[in-house]
Amino acid sequence: MTVHPVGDAHPYFPLDLHLPEYVPMQVDFDYILGVFFTAVLVVFAATWWLSGRYSHLTRGERVMSCWFMVTGLIHFVIEGWVVAKADFYKDASGNYLSDTWKEYSKADSRYASRDSFIISMEAVTAFLWGPLCPLLVWGILTAKPWRYALMLVVSVGQIYGDVLYYGTCYLEGFIHSRPEALYFWFYFVIINAIWIVVPFCCVVHAWGKISKAVAAGSGSGRKPKKA
Amino acid sequence: MTVHPVGDAHPYFPLDLHLPEYVPMQVDFDYILGVFFTAVLVVFAATWWLSGRYSHLTRGERVMSCWFMVTGLIHFVIEGWVVAKADFYKDASGNYLSDTWKEYSKADSRYASRDSFIISMEAVTAFLWGPLCPLLVWGILTAKPWRYALMLVVSVGQIYGDVLYYGTCYLEGFIHSRPEALYFWFYFVIINAIWIVVPFCCVVHAWGKISKAVAAGSGSGRKPKKA
């Protein structure tokens, strides 16, 4: 598909999107992805090491700790940035986070056009789920009694936000994404799908733990009784 | 504030909203509210009576059963209707549900204009939270071990959907609501606030029950141990 920019010279779809003062990315695509995946690996490895000091944790719980630390930092730092910096697409400073969002906006221009759903959902994700994730990691490491309840809250929030993210795109006919496979399939479909698949596993885990604990009678101390 | 309809003759804000073939409400405003509040009272009373046959339930749990039965029916029937019937504002049949949405659209015209967030959020609310609510009532009545987990999931979903509902309106400058107090304050602000206040109480209840059960050691059977 040949792309003919209309009006403002930006790489985003739909092509007639009005984004005056757009400044092209200052850093390279491979630099952005390289830094991102390196940071993810470092945080994952550090949390894995830390969780190894808590010998009561299963391997699955250690992996979940790593997940919540990584996703919490992504929420707070990366998604927090796009909420706070409405004009990231004009940023000429070469700021890593602004350029990351210039790149991701190729998969979803609603970040640049400040779509009201996107900004609302990202605000909750960044500033509520974001800080709750490291809190949950602490809860998992120290076996706090509220850890499964918090896991359920955060994971349901992540799934619901993501379902609405896909749902709104579907209803609008996917007009905000560039058609190339990298943008539509990798960034938009696959990367976002992670926040449905992994939280769903966490919901299943927390649901099972909660049900088992409640079934043990500690939840109410009462038996169902029909008059 | 004097209202001067522009273009299509409909009562919705913004006044230049394009809604061709709009058909005015066929039934009266007081009929709509009368049927609604009567139905709510009947369902509440019926569930209260039913829950009275389960003698293990506290008064609070009986009230919660009533809440989830009422909210589940509102989700599935009323909110389900607006998702399924995209052209409700053209409905000349006097259908109660279509006219209910013609009335509510005065508080939020995004239902008539098929805003992608509204329809996505209402689809999840109607067809996921909707059926899960009576399932939860059954779980509460029969003291199923998953009842607190499900309560947390549904209530967090309701709160998050409602927060995004307010958030998107705020970011768009509340342009979709008529300015009269009945529409803005009663329908838009107060009625929707119910779905933050009551689910929040349910989250607190479920959170407490879950934490207590997990703390009793049934959750994992293991103690936190730092190496």
Short mmCIF file of C-alpha atoms in Angstrom, two decimals:
data_model
loop_
_atom_site.label_atom_id
_atom_site.label_comp_id
_atom_site.label_asym_id
_atom_site.label_seq_id
_atom_site.Cartn_x
_atom_site.Cartn_y
_atom_site.Cartn_z
CA MET A 1 0.00 0.00 0.00
CA THR A 2 1.45 3.35 -1.02
CA VAL A 3 1.10 6.07 1.54
CA HIS A 4 0.34 9.60 0.41
CA PRO A 5 0.43 11.97 3.36
CA VAL A 6 -2.42 14.44 3.26
CA GLY A 7 -1.99 17.78 5.01
CA ASP A 8 0.35 17.48 7.98
CA ALA A 9 3.47 15.45 7.26
CA HIS A 10 3.18 12.67 9.85
CA PRO A 11 3.28 8.89 9.50
CA TYR A 12 -0.01 8.21 11.32
CA PHE A 13 -3.33 6.83 10.16
CA PRO A 14 -5.83 8.11 9.24
CA LEU A 15 -3.67 10.22 6.96
CA ASP A 16 -5.87 13.29 7.28
CA LEU A 17 -5.33 13.37 11.05
CA HIS A 18 -4.49 16.95 12.02
CA LEU A 19 -1.25 17.04 14.02
CA PRO A 20 0.38 20.41 13.48
CA GLU A 21 3.97 20.85 14.65
CA TYR A 22 4.67 17.13 14.47
CA VAL A 23 8.39 16.47 14.93
CA PRO A 24 9.75 13.18 13.55
CA MET A 25 11.41 10.69 15.86
CA GLN A 26 14.88 11.74 16.95
CA VAL A 27 16.13 8.27 17.86
CA ASP A 28 16.10 5.05 15.90
CA PHE A 29 13.45 2.38 15.99
CA ASP A 30 15.97 -0.31 16.94
CA TYR A 31 17.25 1.86 19.78
CA ILE A 32 13.71 2.19 21.16
CA LEU A 33 12.97 -1.52 21.03
CA GLY A 34 16.48 -2.37 22.26
CA VAL A 35 16.21 -0.18 25.34
CA PHE A 36 12.68 -1.40 26.03
CA PHE A 37 13.45 -5.11 25.90
CA THR A 38 16.73 -4.66 27.78
CA ALA A 39 14.89 -2.81 30.56
CA VAL A 40 12.23 -5.51 30.71
CA LEU A 41 14.89 -8.22 30.97
CA VAL A 42 16.83 -6.39 33.67
CA VAL A 43 13.71 -5.78 35.80
CA PHE A 44 12.57 -9.34 35.28
CA ALA A 45 15.97 -10.74 36.25
CA ALA A 46 16.28 -8.47 39.29
CA THR A 47 12.84 -9.45 40.55
CA TRP A 48 13.61 -13.11 39.92
CA TRP A 49 16.78 -12.78 41.98
CA LEU A 50 14.94 -10.91 44.75
CA SER A 51 12.09 -13.43 44.84
CA GLY A 52 14.63 -16.26 45.18
CA ARG A 53 15.37 -14.97 48.67
CA TYR A 54 11.81 -15.87 49.74
CA SER A 55 11.94 -19.62 49.95
CA HIS A 56 8.20 -20.15 50.47
CA LEU A 57 7.46 -19.00 46.89
CA THR A 58 6.74 -21.49 44.14
CA ARG A 59 8.29 -20.99 40.74
CA GLY A 60 4.93 -19.77 39.44
CA GLU A 61 4.67 -17.16 42.18
CA ARG A 62 8.19 -15.96 41.41
CA VAL A 63 7.29 -15.58 37.73
CA MET A 64 4.15 -13.65 38.72
CA SER A 65 6.25 -11.36 40.90
CA CYS A 66 8.45 -10.65 37.90
CA TRP A 67 5.41 -10.02 35.71
CA PHE A 68 3.84 -7.55 38.11
CA MET A 69 7.11 -5.68 38.59
CA VAL A 70 7.64 -5.38 34.83
CA THR A 71 4.04 -4.47 33.99
CA GLY A 72 3.87 -2.00 36.88
CA LEU A 73 6.93 -0.15 35.61
CA ILE A 74 5.58 -0.16 32.05
CA HIS A 75 2.27 1.24 33.32
CA PHE A 76 3.77 3.95 35.49
CA VAL A 77 6.73 5.06 33.40
CA ILE A 78 5.77 4.50 29.77
CA GLU A 79 1.99 4.83 29.96
CA GLY A 80 2.28 7.55 32.60
CA TRP A 81 4.38 9.55 30.17
CA VAL A 82 1.81 9.56 27.39
CA VAL A 83 -0.92 10.65 29.82
CA ALA A 84 1.17 13.46 31.25
CA LYS A 85 2.81 14.67 28.03
CA ALA A 86 -0.07 15.45 25.69
CA ASP A 87 2.23 17.02 23.08
CA PHE A 88 4.79 14.21 22.93
CA TYR A 89 4.54 14.20 19.14
CA LYS A 90 5.97 17.74 19.05
CA ASP A 91 8.89 16.81 21.31
CA ALA A 92 12.15 17.63 19.53
CA SER A 93 14.42 16.79 22.46
CA GLY A 94 15.02 13.17 21.52
CA ASN A 95 13.39 12.09 24.80
CA TYR A 96 13.24 8.31 24.81
CA LEU A 97 9.64 8.12 26.07
CA SER A 98 8.29 10.71 23.65
CA ASP A 99 9.94 8.92 20.77
CA THR A 100 8.60 5.57 21.99
CA TRP A 101 5.09 7.02 21.75
CA LYS A 102 5.81 8.52 18.34
CA GLU A 103 6.71 5.01 17.25
CA TYR A 104 3.74 3.30 18.93
CA SER A 105 1.30 5.87 17.55
CA LYS A 106 1.93 4.31 14.14
CA ALA A 107 -0.03 1.35 15.53
CA ASP A 108 -2.63 3.58 17.19
CA SER A 109 -2.79 7.28 16.43
CA ARG A 110 -5.35 7.85 19.18
CA TYR A 111 -2.43 8.45 21.53
CA ALA A 112 -1.37 11.44 19.45
CA SER A 113 -4.92 12.68 18.85
CA ARG A 114 -5.75 12.40 22.59
CA ASP A 115 -8.75 10.12 22.21
CA SER A 116 -10.80 10.50 25.41
CA PHE A 117 -11.10 6.74 26.02
CA ILE A 118 -7.38 6.14 25.50
CA ILE A 119 -6.35 8.88 27.88
CA SER A 120 -8.91 7.88 30.55
CA MET A 121 -7.94 4.23 30.38
CA GLU A 122 -4.21 4.98 30.36
CA ALA A 123 -4.60 7.37 33.30
CA VAL A 124 -6.17 4.62 35.41
CA THR A 125 -3.61 2.10 34.14
CA ALA A 126 -0.60 4.34 34.79
CA PHE A 127 -1.56 5.92 38.08
CA LEU A 128 -3.70 3.23 39.72
CA TRP A 129 -2.66 -0.18 38.37
CA GLY A 130 0.90 1.13 37.99
CA PRO A 131 1.63 1.75 41.69
CA LEU A 132 -0.53 -1.20 42.78
CA CYS A 133 1.71 -3.63 40.87
CA PRO A 134 4.90 -3.19 42.96
CA LEU A 135 2.66 -3.16 46.04
CA LEU A 136 1.36 -6.54 44.90
CA VAL A 137 4.90 -7.82 44.36
CA TRP A 138 5.64 -6.91 47.97
CA GLY A 139 2.41 -8.64 48.99
CA ILE A 140 3.41 -11.80 47.12
CA LEU A 141 6.97 -11.85 48.49
CA THR A 142 5.79 -11.40 52.08
CA ALA A 143 2.65 -13.54 51.68
CA LYS A 144 0.22 -10.79 52.70
CA PRO A 145 -3.36 -12.05 53.16
CA TRP A 146 -4.66 -9.50 50.64
CA ARG A 147 -2.33 -10.55 47.81
CA TYR A 148 -4.90 -12.64 45.90
CA ALA A 149 -7.61 -9.99 46.21
CA LEU A 150 -5.24 -7.35 44.86
CA MET A 151 -4.07 -9.68 42.09
CA LEU A 152 -7.69 -10.14 41.04
CA VAL A 153 -8.39 -6.39 41.08
CA VAL A 154 -5.31 -5.43 39.05
CA SER A 155 -5.61 -8.29 36.57
CA VAL A 156 -9.33 -7.74 35.94
CA GLY A 157 -8.57 -4.06 35.44
CA GLN A 158 -5.85 -4.85 32.92
CA ILE A 159 -8.04 -7.28 30.99
CA TYR A 160 -11.07 -4.99 30.94
CA GLY A 161 -9.01 -1.99 29.79
CA ASP A 162 -7.48 -4.08 27.03
CA VAL A 163 -10.83 -5.52 25.90
CA LEU A 164 -12.21 -1.99 25.63
CA TYR A 165 -9.02 -0.98 23.80
CA TYR A 166 -9.61 -3.64 21.15
CA GLY A 167 -13.38 -3.10 21.20
CA THR A 168 -13.21 0.61 20.45
CA CYS A 169 -10.75 -0.03 17.60
CA TYR A 170 -13.01 -2.70 16.15
CA LEU A 171 -16.08 -0.46 16.29
CA GLU A 172 -14.14 2.36 14.61
CA GLY A 173 -12.93 0.01 11.88
CA PHE A 174 -9.23 -0.08 12.84
CA ILE A 175 -8.69 3.27 11.14
CA HIS A 176 -6.03 4.42 13.59
CA SER A 177 -3.39 1.82 12.74
CA ARG A 178 -0.89 1.79 9.91
CA PRO A 179 -1.48 -1.33 7.80
CA GLU A 180 2.07 -2.73 7.88
CA ALA A 181 2.37 -6.01 9.80
CA LEU A 182 4.89 -4.54 12.26
CA TYR A 183 2.41 -1.88 13.38
CA PHE A 184 -0.92 -3.64 13.08
CA TRP A 185 -0.02 -7.21 13.96
CA PHE A 186 3.04 -6.89 16.17
CA TYR A 187 2.47 -3.64 18.07
CA PHE A 188 -1.31 -3.44 18.05
CA VAL A 189 -2.51 -7.04 18.15
CA ILE A 190 0.30 -9.14 19.65
CA ILE A 191 1.88 -6.80 22.21
CA ASN A 192 -1.51 -5.77 23.59
CA ALA A 193 -2.69 -9.38 23.70
CA ILE A 194 -0.05 -10.03 26.36
CA TRP A 195 -2.17 -7.93 28.74
CA ILE A 196 -5.10 -10.24 28.23
CA VAL A 197 -3.30 -13.60 28.29
CA VAL A 198 -1.03 -13.08 31.32
CA PRO A 199 -3.62 -11.29 33.51
CA PHE A 200 -6.08 -14.06 32.66
CA CYS A 201 -3.62 -16.62 34.04
CA CYS A 202 -3.26 -14.46 37.15
CA VAL A 203 -7.05 -14.28 37.54
CA VAL A 204 -7.26 -18.07 37.33
CA HIS A 205 -4.47 -18.42 39.91
CA ALA A 206 -5.97 -15.89 42.35
CA TRP A 207 -9.50 -17.26 41.84
CA GLY A 208 -8.33 -20.78 42.69
CA LYS A 209 -6.40 -19.68 45.78
CA ILE A 210 -9.32 -17.57 47.03
CA SER A 211 -11.92 -20.27 46.44
CA LYS A 212 -9.75 -22.84 48.19
CA ALA A 213 -9.26 -20.56 51.19
CA VAL A 214 -12.95 -19.67 51.43
CA ALA A 215 -13.98 -23.30 50.98
CA ALA A 216 -11.82 -24.20 53.95
CA GLY A 217 -14.45 -22.40 55.96
CA SER A 218 -12.35 -19.47 57.03
CA GLY A 219 -14.33 -17.07 54.88
CA SER A 220 -17.56 -17.09 56.82
CA GLY A 221 -17.43 -19.82 59.37
CA ARG A 222 -20.99 -20.66 58.35
CA LYS A 223 -22.54 -23.36 56.26
CA PRO A 224 -25.26 -22.68 53.70
CA LYS A 225 -28.61 -23.50 55.18
CA LYS A 226 -31.95 -23.29 53.50
CA ALA A 227 -34.94 -22.69 55.74
CA MET B 1 -30.56 28.38 28.73
CA THR B 2 -32.59 28.64 25.55
CA VAL B 3 -32.19 25.75 23.19
CA HIS B 4 -32.08 26.35 19.47
CA PRO B 5 -32.04 23.07 17.60
CA VAL B 6 -29.64 23.11 14.69
CA GLY B 7 -30.23 20.77 11.77
CA ASP B 8 -32.01 17.60 12.87
CA ALA B 9 -34.87 18.21 15.29
CA HIS B 10 -33.75 16.21 18.31
CA PRO B 11 -33.35 17.18 21.97
CA TYR B 12 -29.76 16.03 22.33
CA PHE B 13 -26.52 17.88 22.94
CA PRO B 14 -24.43 18.89 21.13
CA LEU B 15 -27.22 20.45 19.11
CA ASP B 16 -25.46 19.90 15.79
CA LEU B 17 -25.37 16.14 16.36
CA HIS B 18 -26.53 14.45 13.17
CA LEU B 19 -29.36 12.01 13.94
CA PRO B 20 -31.53 11.73 10.83
CA GLU B 21 -34.89 10.00 11.18
CA TYR B 22 -35.07 10.73 14.91
CA VAL B 23 -38.53 9.86 16.25
CA PRO B 24 -39.61 11.59 19.48
CA MET B 25 -40.48 9.54 22.54
CA GLN B 26 -43.81 7.79 22.26
CA VAL B 27 -44.37 7.31 26.00
CA ASP B 28 -44.22 9.79 28.84
CA PHE B 29 -41.24 10.54 30.99
CA ASP B 30 -43.14 9.71 34.20
CA TYR B 31 -44.22 6.38 32.72
CA ILE B 32 -40.59 5.49 31.99
CA LEU B 33 -39.36 6.36 35.46
CA GLY B 34 -42.45 4.80 37.06
CA VAL B 35 -41.98 1.45 35.33
CA PHE B 36 -38.25 1.51 36.02
CA PHE B 37 -38.49 2.18 39.75
CA THR B 38 -41.43 -0.23 40.14
CA ALA B 39 -39.44 -2.99 38.43
CA VAL B 40 -36.43 -2.28 40.63
CA LEU B 41 -38.58 -2.44 43.76
CA VAL B 42 -40.28 -5.68 42.70
CA VAL B 43 -36.98 -7.41 41.89
CA PHE B 44 -35.43 -6.12 45.09
CA ALA B 45 -38.38 -7.31 47.18
CA ALA B 46 -38.52 -10.71 45.46
CA THR B 47 -34.81 -11.28 46.02
CA TRP B 48 -35.14 -10.15 49.63
CA TRP B 49 -37.92 -12.67 50.14
CA LEU B 50 -35.93 -15.42 48.42
CA SER B 51 -32.77 -14.67 50.40
CA GLY B 52 -34.79 -14.89 53.62
CA ARG B 53 -35.09 -18.62 53.02
CA TYR B 54 -31.31 -18.99 53.44
CA SER B 55 -30.85 -18.57 57.16
CA HIS B 56 -27.05 -18.44 57.07
CA LEU B 57 -27.10 -15.06 55.34
CA THR B 58 -26.49 -11.85 57.23
CA ARG B 59 -28.66 -8.83 56.51
CA GLY B 60 -25.78 -7.28 54.57
CA GLU B 61 -25.44 -10.37 52.39
CA ARG B 62 -29.18 -10.32 51.70
CA VAL B 63 -28.98 -6.68 50.64
CA MET B 64 -26.03 -7.54 48.38
CA SER B 65 -28.05 -10.36 46.80
CA CYS B 66 -30.81 -7.86 46.05
CA TRP B 67 -28.30 -5.39 44.62
CA PHE B 68 -26.71 -7.93 42.29
CA MET B 69 -30.08 -9.19 41.08
CA VAL B 70 -31.28 -5.66 40.33
CA THR B 71 -28.04 -4.49 38.72
CA GLY B 72 -27.76 -7.71 36.70
CA LEU B 73 -31.21 -7.21 35.23
CA ILE B 74 -30.49 -3.55 34.49
CA HIS B 75 -27.26 -4.56 32.76
CA PHE B 76 -28.73 -7.34 30.70
CA VAL B 77 -32.14 -5.92 29.80
CA ILE B 78 -31.73 -2.15 29.66
CA GLU B 79 -28.06 -1.86 28.73
CA GLY B 80 -28.31 -4.93 26.51
CA TRP B 81 -31.04 -3.21 24.55
CA VAL B 82 -29.00 -0.15 23.70
CA VAL B 83 -26.08 -2.30 22.54
CA ALA B 84 -28.29 -4.48 20.34
CA LYS B 85 -30.61 -1.79 18.97
CA ALA B 86 -28.31 0.77 17.40
CA ASP B 87 -31.22 2.71 15.86
CA PHE B 88 -33.34 2.97 19.03
CA TYR B 89 -33.71 6.70 18.44
CA LYS B 90 -35.63 5.98 15.22
CA ASP B 91 -37.97 3.52 16.95
CA ALA B 92 -41.60 4.66 16.44
CA SER B 93 -43.16 1.61 18.09
CA GLY B 94 -43.40 3.05 21.58
CA ASN B 95 -41.10 0.29 22.82
CA TYR B 96 -40.40 0.96 26.48
CA LEU B 97 -36.67 0.27 26.24
CA SER B 98 -36.13 2.38 23.13
CA ASP B 99 -37.95 5.27 24.74
CA THR B 100 -35.95 4.82 27.94
CA TRP B 101 -32.79 5.32 25.91
CA LYS B 102 -34.28 8.29 24.07
CA GLU B 103 -34.84 9.81 27.49
CA TYR B 104 -31.41 8.91 28.88
CA SER B 105 -29.65 10.15 25.76
CA LYS B 106 -30.58 13.65 26.90
CA ALA B 107 -28.03 13.08 29.65
CA ASP B 108 -25.54 11.46 27.28
CA SER B 109 -26.04 11.60 23.54
CA ARG B 110 -23.16 9.19 22.95
CA TYR B 111 -25.69 6.38 23.21
CA ALA B 112 -27.52 7.73 20.17
CA SER B 113 -24.33 8.61 18.27
CA ARG B 114 -22.85 5.15 18.96
CA ASP B 115 -19.66 6.33 20.60
CA SER B 116 -17.18 3.45 20.37
CA PHE B 117 -16.25 3.53 24.05
CA ILE B 118 -19.87 3.63 25.20
CA ILE B 119 -20.86 0.67 23.05
CA SER B 120 -17.78 -1.39 23.97
CA MET B 121 -18.21 -0.72 27.68
CA GLU B 122 -21.96 -1.39 27.57
CA ALA B 123 -21.44 -4.61 25.61
CA VAL B 124 -19.15 -5.97 28.34
CA THR B 125 -21.49 -4.66 31.03
CA ALA B 126 -24.64 -6.11 29.47
CA PHE B 127 -23.39 -9.45 28.24
CA LEU B 128 -20.63 -10.28 30.73
CA TRP B 129 -21.38 -8.54 34.05
CA GLY B 130 -25.11 -8.90 33.32
CA PRO B 131 -25.28 -12.72 33.38
CA LEU B 132 -22.56 -12.96 36.04
CA CYS B 133 -24.73 -11.00 38.50
CA PRO B 134 -27.54 -13.57 38.93
CA LEU B 135 -24.84 -16.26 38.98
CA LEU B 136 -23.28 -14.38 41.87
CA VAL B 137 -26.65 -14.16 43.65
CA TRP B 138 -26.89 -17.93 43.41
CA GLY B 139 -23.32 -18.16 44.70
CA ILE B 140 -24.15 -15.94 47.68
CA LEU B 141 -27.38 -17.79 48.52
CA THR B 142 -25.70 -21.17 48.40
CA ALA B 143 -22.39 -19.96 49.90
CA LYS B 144 -20.24 -21.08 46.98
CA PRO B 145 -16.49 -20.80 47.65
CA TRP B 146 -16.02 -18.59 44.57
CA ARG B 147 -18.61 -15.99 45.58
CA TYR B 148 -16.14 -13.42 46.92
CA ALA B 149 -13.83 -13.78 43.93
CA LEU B 150 -16.75 -13.25 41.55
CA MET B 151 -18.01 -10.31 43.61
CA LEU B 152 -14.60 -8.70 43.30
CA VAL B 153 -14.45 -9.28 39.53
CA VAL B 154 -17.94 -7.91 38.81
CA SER B 155 -17.65 -4.95 41.17
CA VAL B 156 -14.22 -3.90 39.93
CA GLY B 157 -15.58 -4.16 36.40
CA GLN B 158 -18.54 -1.94 37.25
CA ILE B 159 -16.37 0.67 38.97
CA TYR B 160 -13.76 0.76 36.21
CA GLY B 161 -16.40 1.06 33.48
CA ASP B 162 -18.06 3.90 35.37
CA VAL B 163 -14.77 5.72 36.04
CA LEU B 164 -13.98 5.58 32.33
CA TYR B 165 -17.54 6.73 31.62
CA TYR B 166 -17.04 9.86 33.72
CA GLY B 167 -13.43 10.26 32.57
CA THR B 168 -14.25 10.32 28.86
CA CYS B 169 -17.04 12.86 29.50
CA TYR B 170 -14.69 15.05 31.49
CA LEU B 171 -12.01 14.97 28.80
CA GLU B 172 -14.57 15.85 26.13
CA GLY B 173 -15.88 18.75 28.22
CA PHE B 174 -19.31 17.29 29.09
CA ILE B 175 -20.61 18.29 25.66
CA HIS B 176 -22.95 15.31 25.37
CA SER B 177 -25.30 16.21 28.20
CA ARG B 178 -28.19 18.63 28.24
CA PRO B 179 -27.54 21.31 30.87
CA GLU B 180 -30.77 20.96 32.86
CA ALA B 181 -30.27 19.59 36.39
CA LEU B 182 -32.52 16.59 35.75
CA TYR B 183 -30.30 15.38 32.90
CA PHE B 184 -26.85 16.45 34.01
CA TRP B 185 -27.06 16.08 37.76
CA PHE B 186 -29.71 13.42 38.30
CA TYR B 187 -29.31 11.09 35.31
CA PHE B 188 -25.66 11.64 34.48
CA VAL B 189 -23.95 12.33 37.79
CA ILE B 190 -26.13 10.83 40.53
CA ILE B 191 -27.57 7.72 38.90
CA ASN B 192 -24.20 6.67 37.52
CA ALA B 193 -22.52 7.37 40.85
CA ILE B 194 -24.54 4.49 42.32
CA TRP B 195 -22.37 2.12 40.26
CA ILE B 196 -19.26 3.44 41.95
CA VAL B 197 -20.53 3.70 45.53
CA VAL B 198 -22.30 0.32 45.85
CA PRO B 199 -19.67 -1.75 44.00
CA PHE B 200 -17.01 -0.09 46.15
CA CYS B 201 -18.83 -1.36 49.27
CA CYS B 202 -18.96 -4.82 47.68
CA VAL B 203 -15.22 -4.68 46.91
CA VAL B 204 -14.51 -3.78 50.54
CA HIS B 205 -16.73 -6.64 51.73
CA ALA B 206 -15.22 -9.23 49.38
CA TRP B 207 -11.67 -8.00 50.03
CA GLY B 208 -12.17 -8.40 53.77
CA LYS B 209 -13.66 -11.87 53.50
CA ILE B 210 -10.92 -13.03 51.12
CA SER B 211 -8.11 -11.60 53.23
CA LYS B 212 -9.54 -13.19 56.36
CA ALA B 213 -9.84 -16.59 54.67
CA VAL B 214 -6.35 -16.42 53.21
CA ALA B 215 -4.89 -15.21 56.51
CA ALA B 216 -6.35 -18.28 58.19
CA GLY B 217 -3.70 -20.18 56.27
CA SER B 218 -6.05 -22.02 53.95
CA GLY B 219 -4.81 -20.07 50.94
CA SER B 220 -1.37 -21.50 50.69
CA GLY B 221 -0.62 -23.48 53.80
CA ARG B 222 2.80 -21.84 53.79
CA LYS B 223 4.38 -19.12 55.88
CA PRO B 224 6.50 -16.35 54.39
CA LYS B 225 10.12 -17.18 54.85
CA LYS B 226 13.07 -15.08 53.84
CA ALA B 227 16.26 -16.95 53.10
#
